[in-house]
C-alpha positions as MATLAB code, in Angstrom:
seq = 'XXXXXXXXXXXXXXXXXXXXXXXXXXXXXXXXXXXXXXXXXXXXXXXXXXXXXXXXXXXXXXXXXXXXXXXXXXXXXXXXXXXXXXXXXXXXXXXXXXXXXXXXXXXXXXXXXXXXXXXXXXXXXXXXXXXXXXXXXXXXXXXXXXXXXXXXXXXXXXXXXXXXXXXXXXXXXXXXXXXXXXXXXXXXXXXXXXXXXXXXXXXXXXXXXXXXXXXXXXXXXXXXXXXXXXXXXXXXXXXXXXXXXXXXXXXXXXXXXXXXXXXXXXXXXXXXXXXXXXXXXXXXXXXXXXXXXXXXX';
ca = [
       0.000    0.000    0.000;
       1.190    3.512   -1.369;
       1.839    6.098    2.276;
       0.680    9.797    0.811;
       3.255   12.470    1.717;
       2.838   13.746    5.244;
       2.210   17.559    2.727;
      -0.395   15.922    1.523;
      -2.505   14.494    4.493;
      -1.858   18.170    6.011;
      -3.301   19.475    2.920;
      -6.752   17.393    3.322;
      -7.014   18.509    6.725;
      -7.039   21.753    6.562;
      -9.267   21.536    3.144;
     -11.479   19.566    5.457;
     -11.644   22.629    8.486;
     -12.369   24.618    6.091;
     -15.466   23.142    4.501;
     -16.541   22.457    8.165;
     -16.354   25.915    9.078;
     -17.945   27.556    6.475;
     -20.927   24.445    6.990;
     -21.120   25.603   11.009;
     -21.825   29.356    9.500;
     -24.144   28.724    6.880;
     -27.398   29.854    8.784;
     -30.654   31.542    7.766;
     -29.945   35.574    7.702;
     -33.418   36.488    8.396;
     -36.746   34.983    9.707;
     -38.442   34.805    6.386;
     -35.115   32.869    4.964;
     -35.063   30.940    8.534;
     -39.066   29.572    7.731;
     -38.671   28.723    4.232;
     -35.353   26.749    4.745;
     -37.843   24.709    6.677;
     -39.677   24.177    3.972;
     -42.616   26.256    4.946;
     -44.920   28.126    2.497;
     -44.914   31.766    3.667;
     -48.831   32.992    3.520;
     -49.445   35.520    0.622;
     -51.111   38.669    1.932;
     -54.365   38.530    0.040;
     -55.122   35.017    1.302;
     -57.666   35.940    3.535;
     -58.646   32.801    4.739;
     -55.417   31.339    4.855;
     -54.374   34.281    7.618;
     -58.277   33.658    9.318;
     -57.051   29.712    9.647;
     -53.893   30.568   11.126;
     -55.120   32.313   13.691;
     -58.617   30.491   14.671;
     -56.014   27.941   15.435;
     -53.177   30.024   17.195;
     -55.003   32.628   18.640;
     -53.484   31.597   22.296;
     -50.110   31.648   21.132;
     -50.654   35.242   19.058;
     -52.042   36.832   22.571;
     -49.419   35.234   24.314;
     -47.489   37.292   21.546;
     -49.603   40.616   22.505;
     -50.866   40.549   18.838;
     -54.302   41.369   18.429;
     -56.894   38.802   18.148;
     -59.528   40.813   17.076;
     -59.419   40.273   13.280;
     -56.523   38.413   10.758;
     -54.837   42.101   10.311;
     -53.217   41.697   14.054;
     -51.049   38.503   12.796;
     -50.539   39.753    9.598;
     -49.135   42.779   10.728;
     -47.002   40.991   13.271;
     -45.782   38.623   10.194;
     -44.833   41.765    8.117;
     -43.144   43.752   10.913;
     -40.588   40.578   11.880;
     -39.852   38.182    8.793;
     -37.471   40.366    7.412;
     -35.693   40.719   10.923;
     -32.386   39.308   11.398;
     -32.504   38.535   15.193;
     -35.509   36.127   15.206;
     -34.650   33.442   17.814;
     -37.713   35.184   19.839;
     -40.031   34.684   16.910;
     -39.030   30.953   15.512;
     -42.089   29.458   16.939;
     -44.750   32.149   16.907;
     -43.816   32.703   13.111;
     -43.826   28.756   12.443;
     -47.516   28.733   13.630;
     -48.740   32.436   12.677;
     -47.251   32.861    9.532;
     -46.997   30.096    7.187;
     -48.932   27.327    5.376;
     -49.215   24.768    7.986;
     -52.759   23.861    9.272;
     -52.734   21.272   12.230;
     -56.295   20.419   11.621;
     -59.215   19.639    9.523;
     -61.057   22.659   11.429;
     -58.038   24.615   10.253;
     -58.227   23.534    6.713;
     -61.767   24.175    6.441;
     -61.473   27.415    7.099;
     -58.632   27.641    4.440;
     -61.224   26.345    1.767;
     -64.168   27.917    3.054;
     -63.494   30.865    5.318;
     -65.000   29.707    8.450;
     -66.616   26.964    9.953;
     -70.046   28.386   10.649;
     -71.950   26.182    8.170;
     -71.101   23.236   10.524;
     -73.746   21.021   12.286;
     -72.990   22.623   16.059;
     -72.403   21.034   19.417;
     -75.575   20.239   20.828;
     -77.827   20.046   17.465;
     -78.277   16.326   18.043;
     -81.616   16.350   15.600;
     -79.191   17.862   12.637;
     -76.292   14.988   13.849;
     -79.724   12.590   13.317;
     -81.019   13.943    9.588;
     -77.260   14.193    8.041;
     -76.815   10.361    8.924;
     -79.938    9.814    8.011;
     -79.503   10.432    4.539;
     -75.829    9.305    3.897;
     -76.123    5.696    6.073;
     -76.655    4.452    3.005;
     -73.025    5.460    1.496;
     -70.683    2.911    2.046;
     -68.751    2.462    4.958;
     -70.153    5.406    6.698;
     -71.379    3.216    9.218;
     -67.660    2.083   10.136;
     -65.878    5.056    9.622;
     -68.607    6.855   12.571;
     -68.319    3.641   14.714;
     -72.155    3.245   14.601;
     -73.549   -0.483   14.025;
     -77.058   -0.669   12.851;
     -79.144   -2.478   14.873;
     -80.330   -5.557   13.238;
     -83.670   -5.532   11.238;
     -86.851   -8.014   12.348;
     -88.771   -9.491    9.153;
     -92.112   -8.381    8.287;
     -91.249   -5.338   11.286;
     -90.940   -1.552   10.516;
     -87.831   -0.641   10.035;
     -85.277    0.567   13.534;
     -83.149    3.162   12.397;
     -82.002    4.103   16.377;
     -81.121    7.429   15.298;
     -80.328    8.131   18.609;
     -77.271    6.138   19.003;
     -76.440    6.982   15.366;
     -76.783   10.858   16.083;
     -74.382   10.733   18.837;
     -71.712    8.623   16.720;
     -71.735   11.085   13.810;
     -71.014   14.012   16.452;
     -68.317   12.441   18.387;
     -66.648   11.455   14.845;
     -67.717   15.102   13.777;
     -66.211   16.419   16.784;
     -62.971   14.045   17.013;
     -62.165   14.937   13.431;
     -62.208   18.476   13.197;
     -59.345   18.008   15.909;
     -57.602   15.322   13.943;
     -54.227   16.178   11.418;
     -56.101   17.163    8.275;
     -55.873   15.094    5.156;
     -57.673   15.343    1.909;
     -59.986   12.266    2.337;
     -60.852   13.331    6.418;
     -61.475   16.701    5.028;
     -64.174   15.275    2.411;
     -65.944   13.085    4.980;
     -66.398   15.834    7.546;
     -67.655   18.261    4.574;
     -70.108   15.304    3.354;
     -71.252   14.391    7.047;
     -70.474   17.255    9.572;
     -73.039   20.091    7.850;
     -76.848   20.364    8.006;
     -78.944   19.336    4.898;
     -80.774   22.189    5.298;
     -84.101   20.971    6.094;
     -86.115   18.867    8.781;
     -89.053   17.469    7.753;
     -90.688   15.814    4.917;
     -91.915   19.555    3.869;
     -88.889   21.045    3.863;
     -87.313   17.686    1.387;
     -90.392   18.416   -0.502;
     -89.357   21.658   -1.356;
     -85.602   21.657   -1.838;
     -86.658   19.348   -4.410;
     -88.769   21.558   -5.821;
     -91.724   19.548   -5.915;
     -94.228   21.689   -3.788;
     -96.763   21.666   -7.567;
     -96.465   17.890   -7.193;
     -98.319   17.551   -3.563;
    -102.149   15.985   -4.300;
    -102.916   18.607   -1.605;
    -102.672   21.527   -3.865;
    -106.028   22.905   -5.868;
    -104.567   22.016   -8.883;
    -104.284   18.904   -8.057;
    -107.173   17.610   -7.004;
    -108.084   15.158   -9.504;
    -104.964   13.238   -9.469;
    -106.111   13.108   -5.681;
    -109.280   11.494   -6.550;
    -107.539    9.399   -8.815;
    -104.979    7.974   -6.295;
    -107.389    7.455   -3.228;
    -109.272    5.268   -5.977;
    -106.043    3.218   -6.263;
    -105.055    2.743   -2.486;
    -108.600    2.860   -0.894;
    -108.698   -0.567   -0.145;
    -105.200   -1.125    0.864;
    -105.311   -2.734    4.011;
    -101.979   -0.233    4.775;
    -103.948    2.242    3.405;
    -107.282    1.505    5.780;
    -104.795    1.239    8.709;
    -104.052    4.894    8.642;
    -107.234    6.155    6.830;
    -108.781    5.735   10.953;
    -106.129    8.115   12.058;
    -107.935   11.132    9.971;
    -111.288   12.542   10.292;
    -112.597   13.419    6.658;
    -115.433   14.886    4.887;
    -115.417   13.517    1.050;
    -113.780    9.972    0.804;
    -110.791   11.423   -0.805;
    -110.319   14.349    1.533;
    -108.835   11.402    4.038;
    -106.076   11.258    1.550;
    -105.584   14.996    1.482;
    -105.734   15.273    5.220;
    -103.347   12.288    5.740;
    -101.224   14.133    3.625;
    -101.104   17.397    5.130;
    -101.251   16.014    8.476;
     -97.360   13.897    7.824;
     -95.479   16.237    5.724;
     -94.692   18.098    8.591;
     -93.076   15.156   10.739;
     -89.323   15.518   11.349;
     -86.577   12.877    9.806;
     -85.114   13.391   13.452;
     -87.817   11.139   14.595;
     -87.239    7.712   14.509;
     -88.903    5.518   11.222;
     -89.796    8.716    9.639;
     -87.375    8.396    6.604;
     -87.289    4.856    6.399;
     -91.389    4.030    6.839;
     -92.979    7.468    6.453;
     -91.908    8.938    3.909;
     -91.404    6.198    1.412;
     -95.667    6.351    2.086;
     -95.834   10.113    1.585;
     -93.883   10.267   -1.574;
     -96.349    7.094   -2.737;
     -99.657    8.548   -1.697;
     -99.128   12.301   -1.909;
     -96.926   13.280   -4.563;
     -98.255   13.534   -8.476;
     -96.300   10.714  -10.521;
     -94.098   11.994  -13.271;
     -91.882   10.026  -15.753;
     -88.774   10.358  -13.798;
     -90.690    9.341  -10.490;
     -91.991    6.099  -10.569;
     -94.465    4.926   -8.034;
     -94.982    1.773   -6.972;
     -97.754    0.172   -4.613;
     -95.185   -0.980   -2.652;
     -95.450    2.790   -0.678;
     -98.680    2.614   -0.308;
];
């Protein structure tokens, strides 16, 4: 084996120093340079809701900070006045939370798409908890992702929805999530389950749909309403429930069965999955793209 010249060895050492030394001094100048060496995304000033994220979820930290709290311009200003400042070591952390791209949660990132999180179902708004799941148990795995197990259904039985076990799984998920790292697909499911559908009853479904000239209640109805208490008046389903309405005209039973239901809540239990498949059946005009079956009746 070839011994280099004791010059040489010398020569790598102090080669060697040298790059260490210059590596030990190579530091971020300023707190902006200092954040994006980081790899942090520096928030733009005209992203609003970016700035309104940041601090809904730092607002401790910026009072700790003796920023104001009152609106986004208090952080923003706060940004602006120190990222160009070259002794930072006080602001490392407040600027890594205040001032950059970085939610922590899904309620963070909401409020980076949307602005806020007002639209949300609130805590304590168990009947809203009840009509969301309602109306999206039938998506798939929504059951297991909200920990909720249906309860098991009897033959020949109405059907047991226990909304109010299901209610309380979709707001502890609601409310466990929203706290939860954010990640596209978490952010999707608490946007699909965690907001009101924006109506109550059968009524209100009636009319988001648009379909308040198809009720058999209305005037201009009233021979299709003729025309389908002919068809179901000897239902024994039909007979069942006639008993429960006092009527003048044979047909007026229909009408008063009608208006009687559409005001019953999906919050209560078997009202989406026994009522209203009846209500749609008996009360609502058929059109082409609405098929009715007796099967409702």
């Amino acid at each position: 084996m070839k011994i280099l010249p004791i010059g040489v060895l010398l020569g790598l050492g102090t080669v060697g120093v040298g790059g260490w030394y210059k590596f030990s001094n190579l530091k971020p100048k300023t707190l902006r340079q200092y954040l994006e060496w980081q790899g942090l995304k520096l928030i733009q000033d005209t992203e609003r809701n970016y700035w309104q994220a940041a601090l809904d979820e730092n607002k401790k930290i910026a009072g700790d900070l003796n920023i104001d709290t009152s609106s986004i311009e208090g952080i923003k200003q706060w940004c602006g006045g120190n990222l160009d400042s070259e002794n930072y070591e006080d602001f490392k952390v407040g600027a890594s939370l205040l001032c950059v791209d970085n939610p922590k949660t899904v309620r963070a990132r909401i409020i980076q798409l949307d602005g806020n999180i007002d639209g949300l179902i609130k805590e304590g708004e168990t009947d809203k908890y009840k009509v969301s799941y309602i109306f999206k148990k039938h998506i798939e795995g929504v059951t297991d992702l909200i920990g909720f197990v249906p309860p098991e259904q009897e033959k020949g039985k109405p059907i047991n929805e226990d909304l109010e076990n299901a209610g309380k799984a979709l707001s502890s998920w609601c409310k466990k999530s929203l706290e939860s790292a954010p990640d596209d697909t978490l952010v999707a499911n608490v946007k699909l389950l965690c907001y009101p559908k924006g109506f109550e009853d059968i009524d209100g479904l009636i009319k988001s749909r648009g379909e308040e000239g198809l009720l058999l209640t209305e005037q201009s109805n009233s021979e299709a309403l003729k025309q389908k208490y002919s068809s179901i008046k000897d239902l024994s389903s039909w007979t069942q429930d006639a008993e429960s309405v006092s009527s003048g005209s044979p047909e007026d039973s229909l009408k008063n069965w009608c208006n009687s239901n559409k005001s019953k809540k999906f919050s209560e239990e078997g009202t989406f999955s026994n009522l209203y498949p009846k209500f749609r059946f008996r009360c609502i005009k058929t059109t082409s793209a609405d098929p009715q079956t007796a099967t409702g009746a």
